[in-house]
Tab-separated table of C-alpha atoms and ligand atoms in Angstrom:
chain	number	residue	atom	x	y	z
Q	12	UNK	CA	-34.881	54.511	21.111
Q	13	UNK	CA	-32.606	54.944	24.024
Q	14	UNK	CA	-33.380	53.602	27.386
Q	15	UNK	CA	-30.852	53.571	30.468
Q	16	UNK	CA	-32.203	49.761	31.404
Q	17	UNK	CA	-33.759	47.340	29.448
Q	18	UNK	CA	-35.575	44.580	30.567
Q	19	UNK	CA	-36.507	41.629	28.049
Q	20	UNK	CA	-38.421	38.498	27.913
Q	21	UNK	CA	-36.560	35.860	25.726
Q	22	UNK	CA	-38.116	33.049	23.868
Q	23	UNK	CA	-36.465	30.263	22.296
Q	24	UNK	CA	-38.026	26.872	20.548
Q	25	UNK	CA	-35.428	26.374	17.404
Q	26	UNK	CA	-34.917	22.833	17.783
Q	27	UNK	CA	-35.576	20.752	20.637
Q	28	UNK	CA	-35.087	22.744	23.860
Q	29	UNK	CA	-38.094	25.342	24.957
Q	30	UNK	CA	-37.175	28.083	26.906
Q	31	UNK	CA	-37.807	31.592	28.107
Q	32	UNK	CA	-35.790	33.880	30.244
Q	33	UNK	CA	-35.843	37.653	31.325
Q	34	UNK	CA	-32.628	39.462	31.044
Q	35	UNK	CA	-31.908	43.186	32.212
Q	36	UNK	CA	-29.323	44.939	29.952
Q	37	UNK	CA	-28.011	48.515	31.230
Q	38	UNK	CA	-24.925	50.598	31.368
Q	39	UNK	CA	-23.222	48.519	34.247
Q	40	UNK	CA	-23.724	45.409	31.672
Q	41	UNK	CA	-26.048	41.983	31.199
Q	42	UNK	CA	-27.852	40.374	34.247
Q	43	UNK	CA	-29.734	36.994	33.366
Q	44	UNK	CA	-32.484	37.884	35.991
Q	45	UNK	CA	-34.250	34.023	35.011
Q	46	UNK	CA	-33.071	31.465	32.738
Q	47	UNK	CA	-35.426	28.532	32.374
Q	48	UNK	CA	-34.993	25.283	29.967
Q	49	UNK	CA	-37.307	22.366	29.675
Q	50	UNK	CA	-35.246	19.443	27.088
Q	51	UNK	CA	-37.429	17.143	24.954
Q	52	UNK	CA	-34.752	14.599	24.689
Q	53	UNK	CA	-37.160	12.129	26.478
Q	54	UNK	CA	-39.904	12.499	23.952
Q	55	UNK	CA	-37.102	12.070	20.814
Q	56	UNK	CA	-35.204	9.025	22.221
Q	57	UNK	CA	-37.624	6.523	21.029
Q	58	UNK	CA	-37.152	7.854	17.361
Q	59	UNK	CA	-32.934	8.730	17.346
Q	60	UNK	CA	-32.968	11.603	16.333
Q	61	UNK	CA	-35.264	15.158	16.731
Q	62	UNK	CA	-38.835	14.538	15.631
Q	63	UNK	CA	-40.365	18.050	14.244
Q	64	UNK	CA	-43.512	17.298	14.760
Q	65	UNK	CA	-43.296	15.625	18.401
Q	66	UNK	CA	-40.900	18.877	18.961
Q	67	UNK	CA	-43.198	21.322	17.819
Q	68	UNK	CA	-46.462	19.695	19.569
Q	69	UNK	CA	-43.999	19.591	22.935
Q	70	UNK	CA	-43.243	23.176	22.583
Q	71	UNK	CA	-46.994	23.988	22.599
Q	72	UNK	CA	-47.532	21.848	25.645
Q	73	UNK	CA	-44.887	23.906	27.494
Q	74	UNK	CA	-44.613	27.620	26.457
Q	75	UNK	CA	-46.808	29.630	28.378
Q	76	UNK	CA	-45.500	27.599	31.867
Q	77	UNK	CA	-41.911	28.417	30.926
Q	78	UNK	CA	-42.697	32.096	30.297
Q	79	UNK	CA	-45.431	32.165	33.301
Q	80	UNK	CA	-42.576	30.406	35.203
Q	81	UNK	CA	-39.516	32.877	33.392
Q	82	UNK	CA	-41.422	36.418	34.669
Q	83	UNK	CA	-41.790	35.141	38.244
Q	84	UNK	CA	-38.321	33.854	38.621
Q	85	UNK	CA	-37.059	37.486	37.687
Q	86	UNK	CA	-40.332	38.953	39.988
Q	87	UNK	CA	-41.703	40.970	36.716
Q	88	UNK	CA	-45.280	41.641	35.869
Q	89	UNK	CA	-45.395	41.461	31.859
Q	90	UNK	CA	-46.223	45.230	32.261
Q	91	UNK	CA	-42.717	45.793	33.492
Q	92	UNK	CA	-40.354	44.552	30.456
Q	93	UNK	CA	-39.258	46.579	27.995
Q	94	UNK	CA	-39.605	44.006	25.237
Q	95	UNK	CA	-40.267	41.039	23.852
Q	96	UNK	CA	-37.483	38.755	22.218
Q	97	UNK	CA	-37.986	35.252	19.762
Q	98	UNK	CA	-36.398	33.132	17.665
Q	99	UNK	CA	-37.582	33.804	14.279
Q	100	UNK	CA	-34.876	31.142	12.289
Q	101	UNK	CA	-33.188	29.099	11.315
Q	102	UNK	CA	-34.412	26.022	13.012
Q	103	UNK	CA	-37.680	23.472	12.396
Q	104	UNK	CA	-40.461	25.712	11.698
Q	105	UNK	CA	-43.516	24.068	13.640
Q	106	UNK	CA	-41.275	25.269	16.782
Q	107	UNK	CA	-40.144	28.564	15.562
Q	108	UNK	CA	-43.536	29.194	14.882
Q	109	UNK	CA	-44.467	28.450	18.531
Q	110	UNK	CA	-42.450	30.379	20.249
Q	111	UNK	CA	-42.769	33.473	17.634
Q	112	UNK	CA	-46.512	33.590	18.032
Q	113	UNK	CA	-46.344	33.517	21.821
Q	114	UNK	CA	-43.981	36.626	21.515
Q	115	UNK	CA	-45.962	38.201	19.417
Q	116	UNK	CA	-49.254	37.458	21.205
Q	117	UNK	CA	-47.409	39.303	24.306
Q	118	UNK	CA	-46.054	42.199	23.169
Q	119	UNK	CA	-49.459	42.882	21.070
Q	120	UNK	CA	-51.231	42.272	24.224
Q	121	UNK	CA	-49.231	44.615	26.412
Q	122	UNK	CA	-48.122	47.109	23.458
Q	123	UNK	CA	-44.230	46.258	23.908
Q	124	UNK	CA	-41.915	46.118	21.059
Q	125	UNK	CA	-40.766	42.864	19.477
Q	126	UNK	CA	-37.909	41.848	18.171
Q	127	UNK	CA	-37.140	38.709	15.839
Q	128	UNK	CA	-33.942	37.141	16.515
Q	129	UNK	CA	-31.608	34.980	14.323
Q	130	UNK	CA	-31.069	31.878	16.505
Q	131	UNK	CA	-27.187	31.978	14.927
Q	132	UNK	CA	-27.148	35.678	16.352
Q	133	UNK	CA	-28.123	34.685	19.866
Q	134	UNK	CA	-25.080	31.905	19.697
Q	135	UNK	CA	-23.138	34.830	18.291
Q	136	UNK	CA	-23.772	37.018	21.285
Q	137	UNK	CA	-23.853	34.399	23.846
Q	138	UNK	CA	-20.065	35.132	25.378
Q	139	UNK	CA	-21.391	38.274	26.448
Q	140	UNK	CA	-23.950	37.042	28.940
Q	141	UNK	CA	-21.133	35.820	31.204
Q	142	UNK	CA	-18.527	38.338	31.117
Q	143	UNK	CA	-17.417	41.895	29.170
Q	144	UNK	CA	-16.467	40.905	26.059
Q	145	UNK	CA	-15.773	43.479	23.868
Q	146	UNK	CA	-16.746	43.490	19.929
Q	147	UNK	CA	-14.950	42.035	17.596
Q	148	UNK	CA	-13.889	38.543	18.792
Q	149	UNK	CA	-13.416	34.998	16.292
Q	150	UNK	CA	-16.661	32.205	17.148
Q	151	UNK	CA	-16.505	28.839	16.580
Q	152	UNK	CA	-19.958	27.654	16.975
Q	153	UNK	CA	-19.809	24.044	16.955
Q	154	UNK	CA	-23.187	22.466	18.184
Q	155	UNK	CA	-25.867	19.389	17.159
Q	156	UNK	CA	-26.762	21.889	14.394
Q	157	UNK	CA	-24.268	24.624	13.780
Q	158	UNK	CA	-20.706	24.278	12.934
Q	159	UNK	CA	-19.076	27.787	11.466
Q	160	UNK	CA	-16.762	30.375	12.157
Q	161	UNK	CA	-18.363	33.516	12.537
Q	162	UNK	CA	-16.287	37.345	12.553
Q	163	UNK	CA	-18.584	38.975	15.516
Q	164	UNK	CA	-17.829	42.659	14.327
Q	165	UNK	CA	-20.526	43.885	16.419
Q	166	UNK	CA	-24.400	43.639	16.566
Q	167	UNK	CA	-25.634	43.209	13.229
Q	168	UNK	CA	-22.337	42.798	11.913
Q	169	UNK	CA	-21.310	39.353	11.282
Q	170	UNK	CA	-18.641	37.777	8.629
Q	171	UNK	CA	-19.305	33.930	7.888
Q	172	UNK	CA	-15.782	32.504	7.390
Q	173	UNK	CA	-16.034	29.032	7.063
Q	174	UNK	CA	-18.659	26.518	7.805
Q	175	UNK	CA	-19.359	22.739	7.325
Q	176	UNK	CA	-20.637	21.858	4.274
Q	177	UNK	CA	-22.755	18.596	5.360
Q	178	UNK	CA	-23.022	17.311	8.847
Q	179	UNK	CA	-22.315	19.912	11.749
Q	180	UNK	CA	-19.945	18.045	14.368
Q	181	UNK	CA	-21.985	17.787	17.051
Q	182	UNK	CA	-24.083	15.695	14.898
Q	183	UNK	CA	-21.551	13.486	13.783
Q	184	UNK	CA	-20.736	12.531	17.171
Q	185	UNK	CA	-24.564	12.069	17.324
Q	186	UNK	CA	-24.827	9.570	14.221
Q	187	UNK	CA	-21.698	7.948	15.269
Q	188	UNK	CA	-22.771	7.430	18.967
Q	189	UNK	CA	-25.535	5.586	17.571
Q	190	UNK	CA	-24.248	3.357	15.102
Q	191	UNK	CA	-21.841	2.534	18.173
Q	192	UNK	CA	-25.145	1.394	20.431
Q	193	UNK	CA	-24.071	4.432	22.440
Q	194	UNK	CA	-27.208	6.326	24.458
Q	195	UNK	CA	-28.673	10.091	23.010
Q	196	UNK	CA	-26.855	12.249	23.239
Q	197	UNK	CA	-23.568	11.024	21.305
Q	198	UNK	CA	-21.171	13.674	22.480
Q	199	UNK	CA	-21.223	12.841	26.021
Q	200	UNK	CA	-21.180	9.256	25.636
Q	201	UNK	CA	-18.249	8.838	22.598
Q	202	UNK	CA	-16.126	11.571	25.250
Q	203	UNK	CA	-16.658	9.027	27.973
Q	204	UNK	CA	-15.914	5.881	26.119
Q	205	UNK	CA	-13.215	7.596	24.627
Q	206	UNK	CA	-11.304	7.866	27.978
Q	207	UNK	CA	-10.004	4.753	28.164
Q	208	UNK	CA	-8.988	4.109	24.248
Q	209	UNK	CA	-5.843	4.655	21.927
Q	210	UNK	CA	-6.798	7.924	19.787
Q	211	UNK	CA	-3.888	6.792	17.533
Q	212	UNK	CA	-5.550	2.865	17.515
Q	213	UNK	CA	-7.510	3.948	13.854
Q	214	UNK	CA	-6.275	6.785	11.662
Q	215	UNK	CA	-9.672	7.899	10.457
Q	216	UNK	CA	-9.861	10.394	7.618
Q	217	UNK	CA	-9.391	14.290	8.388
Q	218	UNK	CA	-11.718	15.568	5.831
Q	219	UNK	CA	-10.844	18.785	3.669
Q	220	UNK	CA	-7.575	19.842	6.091
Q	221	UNK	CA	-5.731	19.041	2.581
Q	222	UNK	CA	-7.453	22.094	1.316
Q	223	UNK	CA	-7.254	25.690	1.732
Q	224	UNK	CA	-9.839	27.725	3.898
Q	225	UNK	CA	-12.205	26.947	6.656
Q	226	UNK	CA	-14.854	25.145	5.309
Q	227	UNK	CA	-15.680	21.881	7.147
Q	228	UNK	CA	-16.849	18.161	6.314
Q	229	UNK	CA	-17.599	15.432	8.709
Q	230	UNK	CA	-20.474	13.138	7.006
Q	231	UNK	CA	-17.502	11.081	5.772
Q	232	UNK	CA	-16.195	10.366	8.974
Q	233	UNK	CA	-19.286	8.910	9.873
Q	234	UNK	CA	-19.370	6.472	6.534
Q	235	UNK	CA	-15.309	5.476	7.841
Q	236	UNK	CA	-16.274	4.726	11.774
Q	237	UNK	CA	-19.278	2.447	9.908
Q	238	UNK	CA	-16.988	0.593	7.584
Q	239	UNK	CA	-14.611	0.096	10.808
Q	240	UNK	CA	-17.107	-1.002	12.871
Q	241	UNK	CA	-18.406	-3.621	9.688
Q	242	UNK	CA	-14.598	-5.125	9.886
Q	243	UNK	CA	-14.186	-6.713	13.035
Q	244	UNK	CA	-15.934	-7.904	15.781
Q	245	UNK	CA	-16.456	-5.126	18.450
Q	246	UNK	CA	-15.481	-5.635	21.871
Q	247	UNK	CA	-15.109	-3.294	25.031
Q	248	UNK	CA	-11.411	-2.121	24.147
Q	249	UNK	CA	-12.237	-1.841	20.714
Q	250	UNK	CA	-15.319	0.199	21.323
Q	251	UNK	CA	-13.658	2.666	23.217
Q	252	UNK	CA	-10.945	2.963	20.674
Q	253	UNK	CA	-12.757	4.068	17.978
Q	254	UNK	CA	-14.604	6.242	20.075
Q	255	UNK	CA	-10.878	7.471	20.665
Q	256	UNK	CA	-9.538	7.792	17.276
Q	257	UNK	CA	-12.769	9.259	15.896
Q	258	UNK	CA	-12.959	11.976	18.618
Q	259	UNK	CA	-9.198	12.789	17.674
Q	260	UNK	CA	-10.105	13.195	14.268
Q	261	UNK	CA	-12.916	15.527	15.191
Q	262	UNK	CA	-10.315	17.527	17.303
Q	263	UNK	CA	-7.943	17.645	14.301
Q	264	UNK	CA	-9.946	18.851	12.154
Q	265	UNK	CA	-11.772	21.823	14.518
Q	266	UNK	CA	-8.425	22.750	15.884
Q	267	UNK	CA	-6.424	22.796	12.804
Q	268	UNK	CA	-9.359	24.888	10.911
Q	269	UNK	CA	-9.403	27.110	14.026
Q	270	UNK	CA	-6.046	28.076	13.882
Q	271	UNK	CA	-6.480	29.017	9.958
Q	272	UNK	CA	-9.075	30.734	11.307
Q	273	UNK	CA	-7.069	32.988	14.424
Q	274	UNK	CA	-4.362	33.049	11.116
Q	275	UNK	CA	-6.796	35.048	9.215
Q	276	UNK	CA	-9.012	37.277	11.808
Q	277	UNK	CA	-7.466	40.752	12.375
Q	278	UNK	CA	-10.195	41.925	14.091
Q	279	UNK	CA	-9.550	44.141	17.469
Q	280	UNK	CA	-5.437	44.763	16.115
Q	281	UNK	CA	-2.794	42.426	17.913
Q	282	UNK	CA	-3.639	44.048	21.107
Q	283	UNK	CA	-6.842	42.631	21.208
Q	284	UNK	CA	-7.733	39.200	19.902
Q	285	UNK	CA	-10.376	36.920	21.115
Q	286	UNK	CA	-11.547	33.144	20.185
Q	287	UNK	CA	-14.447	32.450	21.860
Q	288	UNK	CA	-16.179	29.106	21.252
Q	289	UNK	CA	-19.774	28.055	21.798
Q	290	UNK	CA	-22.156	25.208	21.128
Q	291	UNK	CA	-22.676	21.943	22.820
Q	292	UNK	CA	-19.519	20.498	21.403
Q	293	UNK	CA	-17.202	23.061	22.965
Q	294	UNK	CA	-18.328	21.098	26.218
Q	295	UNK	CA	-16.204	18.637	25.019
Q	296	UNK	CA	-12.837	18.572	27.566
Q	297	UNK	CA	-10.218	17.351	25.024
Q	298	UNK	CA	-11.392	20.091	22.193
Q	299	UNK	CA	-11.816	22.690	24.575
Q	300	UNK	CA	-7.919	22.011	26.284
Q	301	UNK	CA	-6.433	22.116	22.536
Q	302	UNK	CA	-8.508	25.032	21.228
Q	303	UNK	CA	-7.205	26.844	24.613
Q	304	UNK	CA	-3.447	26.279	24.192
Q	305	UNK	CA	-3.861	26.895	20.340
Q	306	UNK	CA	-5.548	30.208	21.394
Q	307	UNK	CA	-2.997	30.914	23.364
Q	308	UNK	CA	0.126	30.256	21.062
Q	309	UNK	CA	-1.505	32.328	18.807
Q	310	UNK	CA	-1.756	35.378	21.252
Q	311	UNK	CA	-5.326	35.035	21.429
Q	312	UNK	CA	-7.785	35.790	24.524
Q	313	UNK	CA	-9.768	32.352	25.084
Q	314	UNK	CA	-13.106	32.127	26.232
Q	315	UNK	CA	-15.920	29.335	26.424
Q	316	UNK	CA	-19.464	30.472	27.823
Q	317	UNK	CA	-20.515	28.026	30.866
Q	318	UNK	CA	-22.409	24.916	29.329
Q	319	UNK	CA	-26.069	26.412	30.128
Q	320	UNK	CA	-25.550	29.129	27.374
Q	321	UNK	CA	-23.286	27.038	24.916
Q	322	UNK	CA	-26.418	24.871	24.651
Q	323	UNK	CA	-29.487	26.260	23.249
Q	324	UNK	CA	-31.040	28.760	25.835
Q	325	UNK	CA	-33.107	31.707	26.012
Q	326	UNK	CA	-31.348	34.194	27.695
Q	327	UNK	CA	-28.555	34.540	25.101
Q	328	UNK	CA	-32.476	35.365	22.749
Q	329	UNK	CA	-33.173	37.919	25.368
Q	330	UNK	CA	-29.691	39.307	25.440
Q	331	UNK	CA	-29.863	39.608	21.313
Q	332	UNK	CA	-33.311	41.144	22.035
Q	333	UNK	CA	-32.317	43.669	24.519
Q	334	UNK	CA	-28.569	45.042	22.076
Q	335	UNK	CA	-31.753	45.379	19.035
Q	336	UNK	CA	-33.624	47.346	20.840
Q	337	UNK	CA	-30.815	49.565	22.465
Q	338	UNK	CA	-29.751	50.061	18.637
Q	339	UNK	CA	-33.951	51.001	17.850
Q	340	UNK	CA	-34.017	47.849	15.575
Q	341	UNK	CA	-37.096	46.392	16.714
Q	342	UNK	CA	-39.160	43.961	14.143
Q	343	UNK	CA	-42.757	44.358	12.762
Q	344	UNK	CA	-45.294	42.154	13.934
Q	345	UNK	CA	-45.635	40.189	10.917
Q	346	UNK	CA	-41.701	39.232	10.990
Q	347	UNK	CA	-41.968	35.598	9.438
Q	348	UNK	CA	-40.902	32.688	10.614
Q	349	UNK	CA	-37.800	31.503	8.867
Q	350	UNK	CA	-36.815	27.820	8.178
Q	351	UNK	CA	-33.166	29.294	6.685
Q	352	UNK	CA	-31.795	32.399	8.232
Q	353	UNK	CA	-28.142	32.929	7.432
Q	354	UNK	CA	-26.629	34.980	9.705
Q	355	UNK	CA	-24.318	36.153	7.017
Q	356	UNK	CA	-26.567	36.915	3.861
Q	357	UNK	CA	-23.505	38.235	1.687
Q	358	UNK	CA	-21.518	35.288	2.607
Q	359	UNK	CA	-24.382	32.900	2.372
Q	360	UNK	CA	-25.835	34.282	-1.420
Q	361	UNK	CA	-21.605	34.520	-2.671
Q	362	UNK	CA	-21.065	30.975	-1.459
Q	363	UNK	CA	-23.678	28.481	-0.697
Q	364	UNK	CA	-23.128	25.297	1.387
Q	365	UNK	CA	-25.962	23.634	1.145
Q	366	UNK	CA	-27.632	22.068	-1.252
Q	367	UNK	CA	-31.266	21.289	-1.949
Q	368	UNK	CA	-32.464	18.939	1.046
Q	369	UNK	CA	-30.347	19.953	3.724
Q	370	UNK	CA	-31.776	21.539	6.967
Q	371	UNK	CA	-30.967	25.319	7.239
Q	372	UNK	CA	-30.088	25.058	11.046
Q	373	UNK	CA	-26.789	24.041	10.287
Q	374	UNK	CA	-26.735	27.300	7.556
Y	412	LIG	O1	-25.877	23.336	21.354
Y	412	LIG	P1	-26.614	22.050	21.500
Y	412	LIG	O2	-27.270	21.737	22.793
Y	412	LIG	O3	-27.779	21.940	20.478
Y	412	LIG	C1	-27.764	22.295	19.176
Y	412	LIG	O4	-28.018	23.481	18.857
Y	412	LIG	O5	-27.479	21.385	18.376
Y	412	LIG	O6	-25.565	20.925	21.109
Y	412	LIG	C2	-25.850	19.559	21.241
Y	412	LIG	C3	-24.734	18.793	20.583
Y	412	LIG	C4	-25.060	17.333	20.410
Y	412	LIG	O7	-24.731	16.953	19.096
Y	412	LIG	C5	-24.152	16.659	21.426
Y	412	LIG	O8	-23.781	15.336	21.074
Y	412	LIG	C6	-22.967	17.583	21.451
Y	412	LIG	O9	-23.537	18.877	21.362
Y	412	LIG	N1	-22.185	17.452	22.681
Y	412	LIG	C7	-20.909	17.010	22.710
Y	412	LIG	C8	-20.548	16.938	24.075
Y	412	LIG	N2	-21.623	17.366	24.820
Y	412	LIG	C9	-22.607	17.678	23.945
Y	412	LIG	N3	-20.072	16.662	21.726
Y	412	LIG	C10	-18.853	16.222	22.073
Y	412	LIG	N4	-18.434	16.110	23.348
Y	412	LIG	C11	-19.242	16.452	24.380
Y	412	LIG	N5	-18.824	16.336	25.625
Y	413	LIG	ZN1	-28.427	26.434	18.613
């Protein structure tokens, strides 16, 4: 199916942010035409950490309103889109499950085609929301779930190169934060705290850069900042050194993979070489000013989406949504929900990461 413009309602409810957005793909490019986002941090903070059945009870609540709220933002009757886009997976499956069905219940209802979108593709694509970007480009996603690098060959075409194979970074800022006393969410707080410390105060441990290849580890830097933090007395200086050193480890690790990463990716010939990254981590000033001038001594293009689509968002859903159905790959309307969804099956089935227990978000 070919269509000159393409207009398409985006769902997301993964994890713990519901949202919906319309956005209008067509020759002269991407236009988010509405972009809305309602965060359950509130309902989570009482608990420390994302509560899947609190998150998929708040993503009932809020649905329709966000799409009802979505369609008159961009001034569209239902009648009027060209599709309907959802996350299908990875992610906590009471959610998923909510925002699928109301997809599905709309595009039934008004006889539009579906699609069912890998969350991991919708990070994948996100770049391309703000700006041409031209297939292929080098993605480090590095969010509260996600932490790989992903070849983005071009829709549908995806090459896992390396991923963490316990805690995705974001989250280990997360666990840290809170063994620290620091407030939900830890990245922001451990980047603030860490203004004022000595990175070089404790030499935490810079898991797996002693091996080849760009798999990732950072559960163990959680166990060291605990055993630190057991030693000694904390106090204000203290506090924000650790925060310091264990943000420079973070750093040492991402950017030092990365570059084995930019080493490796040949993708768009010398000419052309991109390294986008993505997630909420890459909102993170000191990563993002060392993965820039690494990017850059490595003749590579650098790009970071604005915050609103690094985080999890709907529109980068729609976008995904809209490039399927350009390409005539819409889904069936009994495409399952999918608690693990790698983005790279090959990849995935050749190498596993994850072993039995682990969420498949991170996968
Ligand atoms: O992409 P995101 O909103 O949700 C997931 O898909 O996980 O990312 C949230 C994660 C959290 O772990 C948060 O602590 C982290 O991104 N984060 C940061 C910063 N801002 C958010 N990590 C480090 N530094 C920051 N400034
Ligand atoms: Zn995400």
């Amino acid at each position: 199916m070919m269509q000159d413009t393409l207009m398409v309602l985006g769902i997301e409810s993964s994890c713990d942010e519901t949202a919906a957005a319309v956005v209008r793909l067509s020759g002269e490019g991407v236009e988010v035409l509405s972009d809305r986002v309602a965060s359950q941090i509130e309902e989570h903070a009482l608990y420390g950490g994302v509560v899947p059945e609190i998150a998929a009870r708040a993503h009932a609540d809020r649905i329709d309103g966000l799409i009802t709220l979505a369609l008159e933002d961009a001034g569209l009757d239902v009648a009027e889109l060209s599709g309907v886009a959802a996350t299908a997976g990875p992610g906590l499956i009471g959610g998923v499950m909510v925002g699928l069905s109301a997809a599905k219940g709309i595009a039934l209802g008004a006889g539009l085609p579906f699609v069912a979108v890998n969350h991991l593709e919708g990070h994948a694509l996100s770049p391309r929301l703000s700006g041409e970007l031209p297939f292929p480009y080098l993605l480090l996603l590095v969010s509260g779930g996600h932490c790989q690098f992903i070849a983005v060959n071009g829709l549908g075409d995806y090459q896992r190169m390396g991923s963490t194979i316990d805690d995705a970074a974001g989250e280990a800022f997360d666990k840290t934060a809170k063994l620290l006393g620091l407030p939900a969410p830890g990245g922001p707080a451990i980047e603030r705290e860490a203004r004022t410390g000595d990175p070089t105060a404790i030499r935490f441990p810079r898991p797996l850069l002693d091996r080849p290849g760009l798999d990732m580890s950072f559960s163990g830097l959680k166990t060291a900042v605990r055993r630190e933090v057991q030693s000694q007395d904390m106090n204000p200086q203290r506090l924000a050194d650790v925060c310091a050193s264990f943000q420079r480890a973070v750093t040492d690790c991402l950017v030092e993979k990365s570059r084995r990463a930019m080493q490796l990716f040949a993708g768009g010939g010398p000419e052309n070489l991109a390294f986008v990254v993505a997630g909420g981590v890459a909102a993170n000033a000191v990563l993002r000013a060392e993965l820039e001038a690494a990017a850059a001594e490595l003749g590579y293009a650098f790009q970071a989406p604005p915050q609103k689509w690094c985080t999890d968002n709907a529109a980068m859903i729609a976008l995904a949504g809209a490039e399927r159905l350009r390409a005539g790959l819409a889904s069936p309307l009994d495409a399952p929900a999918r608690p693990r969804w790698p983005l790279d099956e090959e990849s995935a089935a050749a190498n596993p990461v994850y072993g039995a227990g682990l969420k498949g978000a991170k996968a």
